[in-house]
Coordinates of C-alpha atoms in Angstrom, one line a residue:
Chain A
X27 CA -28.4 33.1 130.4
X28 CA -28.8 35.7 128.3
X29 CA -29.8 39.3 129.0
X30 CA -33.2 40.7 128.5
X31 CA -31.7 43.5 126.4
X32 CA -30.5 41.4 123.9
X33 CA -33.6 39.4 123.5
X34 CA -35.9 42.7 123.2
X35 CA -33.2 43.8 120.6
X36 CA -34.2 41.1 118.8
X37 CA -37.8 41.4 119.1
X38 CA -37.7 44.9 118.3
X39 CA -35.6 44.8 115.0
X40 CA -37.7 41.8 114.0
X41 CA -40.7 44.3 114.6
X42 CA -38.9 46.8 112.7
X43 CA -38.5 44.6 109.7
X44 CA -42.0 43.0 110.0
X45 CA -43.2 47.1 110.1
X46 CA -40.9 47.7 107.2
X47 CA -42.5 44.9 105.3
X48 CA -46.1 45.6 105.8
X49 CA -45.5 49.3 104.9
X50 CA -43.4 48.9 101.8
X51 CA -44.3 45.7 100.2
X52 CA -47.0 45.5 97.6
X53 CA -47.6 41.8 97.1
X54 CA -50.3 40.5 99.7
X55 CA -47.9 37.5 99.9
X56 CA -45.2 39.3 101.1
X57 CA -47.6 41.3 103.9
X58 CA -48.4 38.0 104.8
X59 CA -44.8 37.2 105.5
X60 CA -44.2 40.1 107.2
X61 CA -47.1 39.6 109.5
X62 CA -45.6 36.2 110.5
X63 CA -42.3 38.4 111.7
X64 CA -44.4 40.4 114.0
X65 CA -46.3 37.5 115.5
X66 CA -42.9 35.8 115.8
X67 CA -41.3 39.2 117.5
X68 CA -44.0 39.0 120.3
X69 CA -43.2 35.1 120.6
X70 CA -39.9 36.1 121.4
X71 CA -41.0 38.6 123.7
X72 CA -43.1 36.2 125.6
X73 CA -40.4 33.8 126.1
X74 CA -38.3 35.9 127.0
X75 CA -40.3 37.3 129.9
X76 CA -41.2 34.2 131.0
X77 CA -38.3 33.1 131.1
X78 CA -36.3 35.7 133.4
X79 CA -39.8 35.6 135.4
X80 CA -39.8 31.8 135.7
X81 CA -43.4 31.5 134.5
X82 CA -45.0 29.3 132.4
X83 CA -47.9 31.8 131.3
X84 CA -45.7 33.3 128.6
X85 CA -44.9 29.8 127.1
X86 CA -48.3 29.1 126.8
X87 CA -49.4 32.3 125.3
X88 CA -46.5 31.6 122.8
X89 CA -48.0 28.0 122.1
X90 CA -52.0 29.8 121.3
X91 CA -49.9 32.7 119.1
X92 CA -48.5 30.3 116.6
X93 CA -51.6 28.2 116.2
X94 CA -53.1 31.7 115.6
X95 CA -50.4 32.3 113.2
X96 CA -51.2 29.1 111.4
X97 CA -54.7 29.7 111.3
X98 CA -54.2 33.4 110.0
X99 CA -52.0 31.8 107.2
X100 CA -54.4 29.6 106.0
X101 CA -57.6 31.8 106.2
X102 CA -54.9 34.3 104.5
X103 CA -53.7 31.9 101.6
X104 CA -57.8 31.2 101.1
X105 CA -58.3 34.8 100.5
X106 CA -55.4 35.6 98.2
X107 CA -56.1 32.6 96.2
X108 CA -59.7 34.2 95.5
X109 CA -58.3 37.5 94.6
X110 CA -55.9 36.1 92.3
X111 CA -58.6 33.9 90.7
X112 CA -60.3 37.6 90.1
X113 CA -57.6 39.5 89.7
X114 CA -54.9 37.8 88.2
X115 CA -52.9 39.4 90.4
X116 CA -51.9 39.4 94.2
X117 CA -50.5 43.1 94.2
X118 CA -52.1 45.1 96.3
X119 CA -51.8 47.8 94.4
X120 CA -54.0 46.8 91.5
X121 CA -57.4 46.4 94.2
X122 CA -58.8 49.5 92.3
X123 CA -62.3 48.9 92.0
X124 CA -63.1 49.8 95.8
X125 CA -61.5 53.3 96.4
X126 CA -62.7 56.9 98.4
Chain B
X30 CA -71.3 16.0 136.1
X31 CA -69.2 12.6 135.7
X32 CA -66.0 12.0 133.3
X33 CA -65.9 15.2 132.0
X34 CA -65.2 16.9 135.0
X35 CA -62.0 14.7 135.0
X36 CA -61.2 16.1 131.4
X37 CA -61.5 19.8 132.1
X38 CA -62.1 20.3 135.5
X39 CA -62.5 24.1 136.4
X40 CA -65.4 24.9 133.5
X41 CA -69.0 25.9 134.7
X42 CA -70.8 24.4 132.5
X43 CA -74.2 25.5 132.9
X44 CA -72.8 29.4 132.7
X45 CA -71.4 28.4 128.9
X46 CA -74.8 27.0 127.4
X47 CA -75.3 29.9 125.0
X48 CA -71.5 29.4 123.5
X49 CA -71.9 25.7 123.6
X50 CA -75.2 26.1 121.4
X51 CA -73.4 28.4 119.3
X52 CA -70.3 26.2 118.9
X53 CA -72.8 23.3 118.3
X54 CA -74.6 24.7 115.5
X55 CA -71.7 26.1 114.0
X56 CA -70.0 23.2 113.8
X57 CA -72.8 21.5 112.4
X58 CA -74.2 23.9 109.7
X59 CA -71.9 22.8 106.7
X60 CA -72.9 19.3 107.2
X61 CA -76.3 20.3 107.5
X62 CA -75.9 22.1 104.3
X63 CA -74.8 19.0 102.6
X64 CA -78.5 17.4 102.8
X65 CA -80.5 20.7 102.4
X66 CA -80.6 21.3 98.8
X67 CA -82.6 24.4 98.4
X68 CA -80.5 26.0 101.2
X69 CA -84.1 27.1 102.9
X70 CA -83.6 24.6 105.8
X71 CA -80.1 26.1 106.1
X72 CA -81.3 29.6 107.3
X73 CA -83.8 28.0 109.6
X74 CA -80.9 26.1 111.3
X75 CA -79.1 29.1 111.9
X76 CA -82.0 30.7 113.2
X77 CA -82.7 28.2 115.7
X78 CA -79.3 28.2 116.8
X79 CA -79.0 32.2 116.9
X80 CA -82.2 32.4 118.7
X81 CA -81.5 29.4 121.2
X82 CA -78.4 30.9 122.2
X83 CA -80.4 34.7 122.2
X84 CA -83.3 33.5 124.4
X85 CA -80.4 31.6 126.8
X86 CA -78.3 34.4 127.2
X87 CA -81.8 36.8 127.6
X88 CA -83.1 34.4 130.1
X89 CA -80.0 34.3 132.5
X90 CA -79.8 38.1 132.0
X91 CA -83.0 38.2 133.3
X92 CA -82.9 35.2 135.6
X93 CA -85.4 33.3 134.7
X94 CA -87.0 30.4 136.7
X95 CA -88.4 27.5 135.7
X96 CA -90.1 24.4 137.8
X97 CA -91.4 21.8 136.8
X98 CA -95.2 21.2 138.9
X99 CA -95.4 17.7 140.5
X100 CA -91.7 16.8 140.3
X101 CA -90.4 19.6 142.3
X102 CA -87.8 20.0 139.9
X103 CA -86.3 24.1 140.0
X104 CA -84.1 25.5 137.6
X105 CA -83.0 29.3 137.5
X106 CA -81.0 30.8 134.7
X107 CA -78.3 33.0 136.5
X108 CA -75.2 35.1 135.4
X109 CA -72.7 33.6 137.7
X110 CA -69.4 31.5 137.1
X111 CA -65.7 31.7 136.6
X112 CA -64.1 28.8 134.2
X113 CA -60.8 28.1 133.9
X114 CA -59.0 29.5 136.5
X115 CA -61.1 33.1 136.0
X116 CA -59.9 33.3 132.7
X117 CA -63.4 33.1 131.3
X118 CA -66.0 35.0 133.5
X119 CA -69.8 34.9 133.3
X120 CA -71.3 38.3 134.7
X121 CA -74.0 40.5 134.3
X122 CA -72.2 42.7 131.7
X123 CA -70.8 39.6 129.6
X124 CA -74.5 38.3 129.4
X125 CA -75.6 41.5 128.6
X126 CA -73.3 41.6 125.7
X127 CA -74.2 38.0 124.4
X128 CA -77.9 39.2 124.3
X129 CA -76.6 42.2 122.1
X130 CA -74.3 40.1 119.7
X131 CA -76.9 37.1 119.4
X132 CA -79.5 39.6 118.3
X133 CA -77.5 41.1 115.9
X134 CA -76.5 37.5 114.5
X135 CA -80.5 36.1 114.3
X136 CA -81.1 39.5 112.5
X137 CA -78.4 39.4 110.3
X138 CA -79.0 35.7 109.2
X139 CA -82.8 36.6 109.0
X140 CA -81.6 39.8 106.7
X141 CA -80.0 37.9 104.1
X142 CA -82.1 38.6 100.8
X143 CA -81.0 36.6 98.1
X144 CA -78.4 34.2 98.9
X145 CA -80.0 31.8 96.8
X146 CA -78.5 33.5 93.4
X147 CA -75.9 32.0 91.2
X148 CA -72.5 30.5 92.8
X149 CA -73.0 32.1 96.3
X150 CA -76.0 29.6 96.8
X151 CA -73.3 26.9 97.1
X152 CA -71.5 29.0 100.3
X153 CA -74.3 29.5 101.8
X154 CA -73.8 26.7 104.5
X155 CA -70.6 28.1 105.2
X156 CA -71.9 31.7 105.2
X157 CA -74.0 30.6 108.1
X158 CA -71.2 28.8 110.0
X159 CA -69.0 31.5 109.9
X160 CA -71.4 34.1 110.8
X161 CA -72.1 31.7 113.9
X162 CA -68.3 31.4 114.5
X163 CA -67.8 35.1 114.2
X164 CA -70.6 35.2 117.0
X165 CA -68.8 32.8 119.1
X166 CA -65.7 34.8 118.7
X167 CA -67.8 37.9 120.4
X168 CA -69.1 36.1 123.0
X169 CA -66.0 34.7 124.4
X170 CA -64.6 38.4 124.1
X171 CA -67.2 39.6 126.2
X172 CA -66.4 36.7 129.1
X173 CA -62.7 37.4 128.9
X174 CA -61.2 38.3 131.6
X175 CA -57.3 37.1 130.4
X176 CA -55.6 38.9 128.0
X177 CA -55.4 35.2 125.8
X178 CA -59.0 34.7 125.9
X179 CA -59.6 38.1 124.8
X180 CA -56.9 37.7 122.3
X181 CA -58.7 34.6 120.9
X182 CA -62.0 35.9 121.0
X183 CA -61.0 38.6 118.8
X184 CA -59.4 36.9 116.1
X185 CA -61.9 33.9 115.9
X186 CA -64.5 36.9 115.0
X187 CA -62.0 38.7 112.8
X188 CA -61.0 35.6 110.9
X189 CA -64.3 34.7 110.6
X190 CA -65.3 38.4 109.5
X191 CA -62.0 38.4 106.8
X192 CA -63.7 35.4 104.8
X193 CA -67.5 36.6 105.4
X194 CA -66.4 39.9 103.7
X195 CA -64.7 38.1 100.8
X196 CA -67.6 35.9 100.6
X197 CA -68.8 37.2 96.7
X198 CA -67.3 35.5 94.3
X199 CA -66.6 38.4 91.8
X200 CA -63.7 41.1 91.6
X201 CA -65.4 43.2 94.6
X202 CA -65.6 40.5 97.2
X203 CA -62.3 39.5 96.1
X204 CA -61.2 43.0 96.8
X205 CA -63.1 43.5 100.2
X206 CA -61.6 40.5 101.5
X207 CA -57.9 40.9 100.8
X208 CA -58.3 44.8 101.8
X209 CA -59.9 43.6 105.2
X210 CA -57.3 40.7 105.7
X211 CA -54.1 42.7 105.4
X212 CA -55.3 45.6 107.6
X213 CA -56.9 43.2 109.9
X214 CA -53.6 40.9 110.1
X215 CA -51.5 44.3 110.5
X216 CA -53.2 44.9 113.4
X217 CA -53.7 42.0 115.0
X218 CA -49.8 41.8 115.0
X219 CA -49.6 45.1 116.7
X220 CA -52.4 43.6 119.2
X221 CA -50.2 40.6 120.3
X222 CA -46.8 42.6 120.2
X223 CA -48.5 45.1 122.7
X224 CA -49.6 42.4 124.9
X225 CA -46.3 40.9 125.2
X226 CA -44.7 44.0 126.0
X227 CA -47.8 44.3 128.9
X228 CA -46.9 40.7 129.9
X229 CA -43.1 42.1 130.5
X230 CA -44.5 45.2 132.5
X231 CA -46.6 43.4 134.9
X232 CA -45.6 39.8 134.8
X233 CA -49.4 38.9 134.2
X234 CA -52.0 38.7 131.7
X235 CA -55.3 38.4 134.0
X236 CA -56.6 41.5 133.6
X237 CA -57.9 42.3 137.5
X238 CA -54.3 41.3 137.9
X239 CA -52.7 43.7 135.4
X240 CA -54.4 46.4 137.4
X241 CA -53.0 45.5 140.7
X242 CA -49.7 45.4 139.2
X243 CA -49.7 48.5 137.3
X244 CA -50.7 50.6 140.3
X245 CA -51.0 54.3 139.6
X246 CA -47.5 56.2 139.6
X247 CA -49.3 59.2 138.1
X248 CA -47.1 60.7 135.9
X249 CA -46.3 60.3 132.1
X250 CA -44.4 57.2 131.4
X251 CA -42.7 56.7 127.8
X252 CA -41.9 52.9 128.2
X253 CA -45.8 51.7 128.7
X254 CA -46.8 54.3 126.3
X255 CA -45.8 51.7 123.8
X256 CA -48.0 48.6 124.5
X257 CA -51.1 51.2 124.9
X258 CA -50.6 52.7 121.8
X259 CA -50.0 49.3 119.7
X260 CA -53.2 48.1 121.8
X261 CA -55.1 51.0 120.9
X262 CA -54.1 50.2 117.2
X263 CA -55.1 46.4 117.3
X264 CA -58.5 47.4 119.0
X265 CA -58.8 50.8 117.2
X266 CA -59.2 48.4 113.8
X267 CA -62.2 46.5 115.0
X268 CA -63.6 49.9 116.3
X269 CA -62.7 51.5 113.0
X270 CA -61.4 54.2 114.6
X271 CA -59.8 57.2 112.7
X272 CA -56.2 56.3 112.0
X273 CA -57.1 53.0 111.5
X274 CA -60.2 53.2 109.6
X275 CA -59.1 52.8 105.7
X276 CA -60.8 49.6 105.5
X277 CA -64.1 50.2 106.9
X278 CA -65.5 52.1 103.5
X279 CA -64.3 49.5 100.9
X280 CA -65.2 46.6 103.3
X281 CA -68.3 47.4 104.1
X282 CA -69.4 48.0 100.2
X283 CA -67.7 45.1 98.8
X284 CA -69.2 42.7 101.6
X285 CA -72.5 40.9 101.4
X286 CA -75.0 43.4 103.3
X287 CA -75.8 41.6 106.2
X288 CA -72.0 41.0 106.5
X289 CA -71.5 44.8 106.5
X290 CA -74.2 45.4 109.1
X291 CA -73.1 42.9 111.4
X292 CA -69.7 44.4 110.9
X293 CA -70.7 47.7 112.1
X294 CA -72.7 46.7 114.8
X295 CA -71.8 43.4 116.7
X296 CA -68.2 43.3 115.4
X297 CA -67.7 47.3 116.8
X298 CA -69.3 46.4 119.8
X299 CA -66.7 43.6 120.5
X300 CA -64.3 46.1 119.9
X301 CA -65.5 48.2 122.3
X302 CA -66.0 45.4 125.0
X303 CA -62.6 44.3 124.7
X304 CA -61.4 48.0 124.9
X305 CA -63.2 49.0 128.0
X306 CA -62.1 45.4 129.4
X307 CA -58.2 46.4 128.6
X308 CA -58.1 50.1 129.6
X309 CA -60.9 50.4 132.3
X310 CA -60.5 47.0 134.1
X311 CA -56.5 46.3 133.3
X312 CA -54.9 49.7 132.9
X313 CA -56.5 52.5 135.1
X314 CA -53.3 52.8 136.8
X315 CA -52.0 54.2 133.6
X316 CA -54.6 56.6 132.7
X317 CA -52.2 59.4 132.3
X318 CA -50.9 57.5 129.6
X319 CA -53.8 56.7 127.4
X320 CA -57.0 59.1 128.5
X321 CA -55.5 62.1 126.0
X322 CA -54.9 59.5 123.4
X323 CA -58.3 58.0 123.4
X324 CA -59.8 61.8 123.8
X325 CA -57.7 62.6 120.5
X326 CA -59.1 59.6 118.7
X327 CA -62.5 60.1 119.5
X328 CA -62.5 63.7 118.4
X329 CA -60.4 63.0 114.9
X330 CA -63.3 59.8 114.5
X331 CA -66.0 62.2 114.9
X332 CA -65.1 65.2 112.8
X333 CA -63.6 62.8 110.1
X334 CA -66.1 60.4 109.7
X335 CA -69.0 63.3 109.9
X336 CA -66.9 65.5 107.3
X337 CA -65.8 62.6 104.8
X338 CA -69.8 60.9 105.2
X339 CA -71.0 64.7 104.0
X340 CA -69.1 64.0 100.4
X341 CA -70.3 60.6 99.8
X342 CA -72.7 59.5 96.9
X343 CA -72.9 55.9 97.5
X344 CA -75.0 55.0 100.6
X345 CA -72.9 52.2 102.1
X346 CA -70.1 54.3 101.9
X347 CA -72.0 57.0 103.5
X348 CA -73.0 54.5 106.5
X349 CA -69.4 53.1 106.6
X350 CA -68.2 57.0 107.6
X351 CA -71.0 57.7 109.5
X352 CA -70.2 54.3 111.2
X353 CA -66.6 55.7 112.1
X354 CA -68.2 59.1 113.6
X355 CA -70.3 56.7 116.0
X356 CA -66.9 55.1 117.1
X357 CA -65.6 58.4 118.1
X358 CA -68.9 58.9 119.9
X359 CA -68.3 56.0 122.0
X360 CA -65.0 56.2 122.9
X361 CA -65.3 59.4 124.8
X362 CA -66.9 56.9 127.4
X363 CA -63.7 55.4 127.3
X364 CA -62.0 58.6 127.9
X365 CA -64.5 59.9 130.5
X366 CA -64.7 56.3 131.9
X367 CA -61.7 56.8 134.8
X368 CA -62.1 60.3 135.5
X369 CA -65.8 60.8 136.8
X370 CA -66.8 60.9 140.3
X371 CA -69.0 57.4 140.6
X372 CA -66.2 55.5 139.0
X373 CA -67.2 55.9 135.3
X374 CA -70.5 54.1 135.7
X375 CA -72.5 57.0 134.0
X376 CA -70.4 57.5 131.2
X377 CA -69.4 53.8 130.5
X378 CA -73.3 53.1 131.1
X379 CA -74.0 55.9 128.7
X380 CA -71.3 54.2 126.2
X381 CA -72.8 51.0 126.3
X382 CA -76.4 51.9 125.9
X383 CA -75.4 54.4 122.6
X384 CA -73.5 50.3 121.5
X385 CA -76.9 48.8 122.1
X386 CA -78.8 51.8 119.7
X387 CA -76.3 51.6 117.3
X388 CA -76.3 48.2 116.6
X389 CA -80.1 48.6 116.0
X390 CA -80.1 51.4 113.6
X391 CA -76.6 50.6 111.8
X392 CA -77.6 46.7 111.5
X393 CA -81.5 48.0 110.1
X394 CA -79.7 50.6 107.5
X395 CA -77.1 48.4 106.3
X396 CA -80.5 45.8 105.6
X397 CA -82.6 48.3 104.1
X398 CA -80.0 49.0 101.8
X399 CA -78.9 45.3 101.1
X400 CA -83.1 44.7 100.4
X401 CA -82.9 47.5 97.8
X402 CA -79.7 46.4 96.2
X403 CA -81.3 43.0 96.2
X404 CA -84.6 44.5 94.2
X405 CA -82.3 45.8 91.5
X406 CA -81.9 49.1 92.7
X407 CA -78.2 50.8 92.9
X408 CA -76.3 52.0 96.2
X409 CA -75.6 55.2 95.1
X410 CA -77.6 58.0 96.1
X411 CA -78.9 59.0 92.8
X412 CA -80.9 56.0 92.3
X413 CA -82.6 56.3 95.9
X414 CA -84.5 59.2 94.4
X415 CA -88.0 58.6 95.0
X416 CA -87.9 55.4 97.1
X417 CA -89.5 56.5 99.8
X418 CA -92.7 55.8 97.5
X419 CA -91.5 52.7 95.8
X420 CA -90.7 51.1 99.2
X421 CA -92.8 52.4 101.8
X422 CA -92.1 50.1 104.8
X423 CA -88.5 50.0 104.2
X424 CA -88.4 53.9 103.6
X425 CA -90.2 54.6 106.7
X426 CA -87.3 52.7 108.6
X427 CA -84.7 54.0 106.8
X428 CA -85.9 57.4 107.7
X429 CA -86.0 56.3 111.7
X430 CA -82.8 54.9 111.4
X431 CA -81.2 58.0 109.8
X432 CA -82.9 60.5 112.1
X433 CA -82.1 58.2 115.1
X434 CA -78.1 58.4 113.7
X435 CA -78.7 62.3 114.0
X436 CA -79.8 62.0 117.6
X437 CA -83.1 63.2 116.5
X438 CA -85.4 63.7 119.7
X439 CA -88.1 61.2 119.8
X440 CA -85.8 58.5 119.0
X441 CA -83.4 56.0 120.6
X442 CA -80.5 57.9 119.1
X443 CA -81.2 60.8 120.9
X444 CA -81.7 59.2 124.2
X445 CA -78.1 57.3 124.1
X446 CA -76.7 60.5 122.5
X447 CA -77.9 62.3 125.6
X448 CA -76.8 60.1 128.2
X449 CA -73.3 59.5 126.6
X450 CA -72.7 63.3 125.9
X451 CA -74.1 64.4 129.5
X452 CA -71.6 61.6 131.1
X453 CA -68.7 64.2 129.8
X454 CA -70.0 67.1 130.6
X455 CA -70.7 65.6 134.3
X456 CA -67.2 64.3 134.4
X457 CA -65.9 67.8 133.1
X458 CA -67.8 69.9 135.7
X459 CA -67.1 67.6 138.7
X460 CA -63.4 66.6 138.2
X461 CA -62.6 70.2 136.4
X462 CA -61.8 68.8 133.3
X463 CA -62.1 71.6 130.9
X464 CA -61.0 69.3 127.8
X465 CA -63.5 66.5 128.5
X466 CA -66.3 69.5 128.2
X467 CA -64.6 70.8 124.8
X468 CA -65.0 66.8 124.0
X469 CA -68.2 67.1 124.4
X470 CA -69.3 70.4 122.7
X471 CA -67.3 69.2 119.4
X472 CA -69.5 66.1 119.8
X473 CA -72.6 67.8 120.0
X474 CA -71.5 70.0 117.1
X475 CA -70.6 66.9 114.9
X476 CA -74.3 65.6 115.6
X477 CA -75.7 68.6 114.4
X478 CA -73.3 68.7 111.1
X479 CA -74.8 64.7 110.9
X480 CA -78.0 65.8 110.5
X481 CA -77.1 67.4 107.2
X482 CA -75.7 64.1 106.2
X483 CA -78.7 62.2 107.1
X484 CA -81.2 64.8 105.4
X485 CA -79.8 64.8 102.5
X486 CA -80.6 61.1 101.8
X487 CA -84.2 61.6 103.1
X488 CA -84.9 64.5 100.6
X489 CA -83.4 62.6 97.7
X490 CA -85.8 59.3 99.3
X491 CA -89.1 61.5 99.5
X492 CA -89.0 65.0 97.8
X493 CA -87.2 64.0 94.4
X494 CA -89.1 62.2 91.2
X495 CA -87.3 59.0 90.4
X496 CA -88.8 55.7 88.8
X497 CA -91.7 54.5 89.8
X498 CA -92.8 51.1 90.6
X499 CA -93.1 49.1 94.3
X500 CA -90.0 47.1 94.8
X501 CA -90.3 43.5 95.4
X502 CA -88.6 42.9 99.0
X503 CA -88.2 39.4 100.5
X504 CA -90.1 38.9 103.6
X505 CA -87.6 38.1 105.9
X506 CA -85.5 41.3 105.2
X507 CA -88.8 43.1 106.1
X508 CA -89.5 41.5 109.2
X509 CA -85.8 41.8 110.4
X510 CA -85.8 45.4 109.1
X511 CA -89.1 46.1 111.4
X512 CA -87.7 44.6 114.2
X513 CA -84.4 46.8 114.4
X514 CA -86.8 49.6 113.7
X515 CA -89.4 48.9 116.3
X516 CA -86.4 48.8 118.7
X517 CA -85.0 52.5 118.0
X518 CA -88.7 53.8 118.0
X519 CA -89.7 51.6 121.6
X520 CA -86.1 52.6 123.0
X521 CA -86.8 56.7 122.0
X522 CA -90.0 56.3 123.7
X523 CA -89.1 54.3 126.7
X524 CA -85.7 54.2 127.4
X525 CA -85.8 53.0 130.9
X526 CA -85.3 49.3 130.4
X527 CA -82.4 49.4 128.2
X528 CA -80.9 52.2 130.2
X529 CA -81.2 50.6 133.3
X530 CA -79.6 47.2 132.0
X531 CA -76.9 49.2 130.6
X532 CA -75.9 50.9 133.6
X533 CA -76.3 47.6 136.0
X534 CA -73.7 46.1 133.0
X535 CA -71.4 49.2 133.5
X536 CA -71.3 48.5 136.8
X537 CA -70.9 45.3 136.7
X538 CA -67.9 45.3 134.0
X539 CA -65.9 47.9 136.0
X540 CA -66.3 45.6 139.1
X541 CA -68.1 47.9 141.3

């Protein structure tokens, strides 16, 4: 059995990579990918915790989060296409009409 | 019950009727749009769905009783029922919020001024369907007693609102949608990660079980701070509290105005329901970790919201920042919620009361702005000169909304702010917590400051001279605005029924 500290290290690293991507990337497409990383980091946590506790709750949660990620990708790509059609770019720094 | 008992054995069907009505209408809406050529029937169809769900929720809240004479058939709508192993629970509090959410949805559909222009006409079926789905998500959150249900409800609303915010087929709409989506996706990622850590700590995701698993240890501990901050960030985005508010002004000014109104009223109330549920029901044992953090967010939201609102010249942006400040006020209830003597019923009741009143005035104000926009006037302060004379009914309603937001005495905003702030003062004096008193004083000072923000708009509308000529306003929008204004006036003069319902909902929310 893999020690819980190892899986937690993996998931935290994945979270860190995801958050770095969210903050550093300008392309909305890459931001979308980074969000998937964060969600999957959470999934690893759920599975690991469910495993050491011998429960199925965490596994069920993971299934729902996977479905959620798929729905989010669908909605996100639709919005991305919409933006590309009007701005001709998915660079979030070029979204300058609405600013404060 | 029959065959579906076998299919879904643990479902209290009767208590689910409002959700089922909304679900049915949401699924059918795009189909109906195929047959409906001029899109007028589409609006009526959606209004029937929202109105039906509203009546069902209200009926169960007030326990309406029906009997058909001669048949001996008796039937009472009630607010009890637990489905899916206690993951979805119908209580007084949940029905209270469902009444609010369906009312907001109804008025938002009624307030769509001119969807029938240009290419957006083709999308009206989808628009209605998404609005129904967003409402359904909010209703699920209000009944969620399980973090999974809560998450799914929040995400259902979020994803529908990303699309609703980007509904306009131009560059502004595209930007609003993309900005809302990126920030929303980040915060939902954090929310899920926070929940996963909480599950690891407690071994359960059922909210009342969380409270039993994570009992008070009195001291501050750094480990539990991580999931708390993440969940606060995830839900703080929905209520647009300050460090997570960057999307609000952009999205509110880029989205169609009824959608902006829905985001500032219903969706914000949903965020608070989720916060109250997670923190006051699930994590009261860890309150030393989150109480000061929430108080800090409340203080920063109030101050930043009102100070930035002062500098805005665009009305929708000003309303967005004022809505951020309102989120700060309600956060006080969360900070006070566990430290008051009577278990926080007074403070949380005040918070719920303010959410209801805030929904009426924010939605109303956004609908007025939308109506004025559709009449060809801009939404910058300069073009609103003399508007009070050009559109007397809307001008008067806007006056009521703005004064109520500032907390002017005979209006609803005064009553709700009074209860909310006095809850904080009460907790501060009985529990000897000086910083809560400071928070209450800061909130009162902020209310005074915000009066200047709103009076500036009123001065432009009534004192300054501008263009002449009556504005043509669609009658359905006027109706929706009048309903909101009447609510603000009525609750201001006679707050007792709504206040009692809020306190009862708070008691039921806190499980007392």
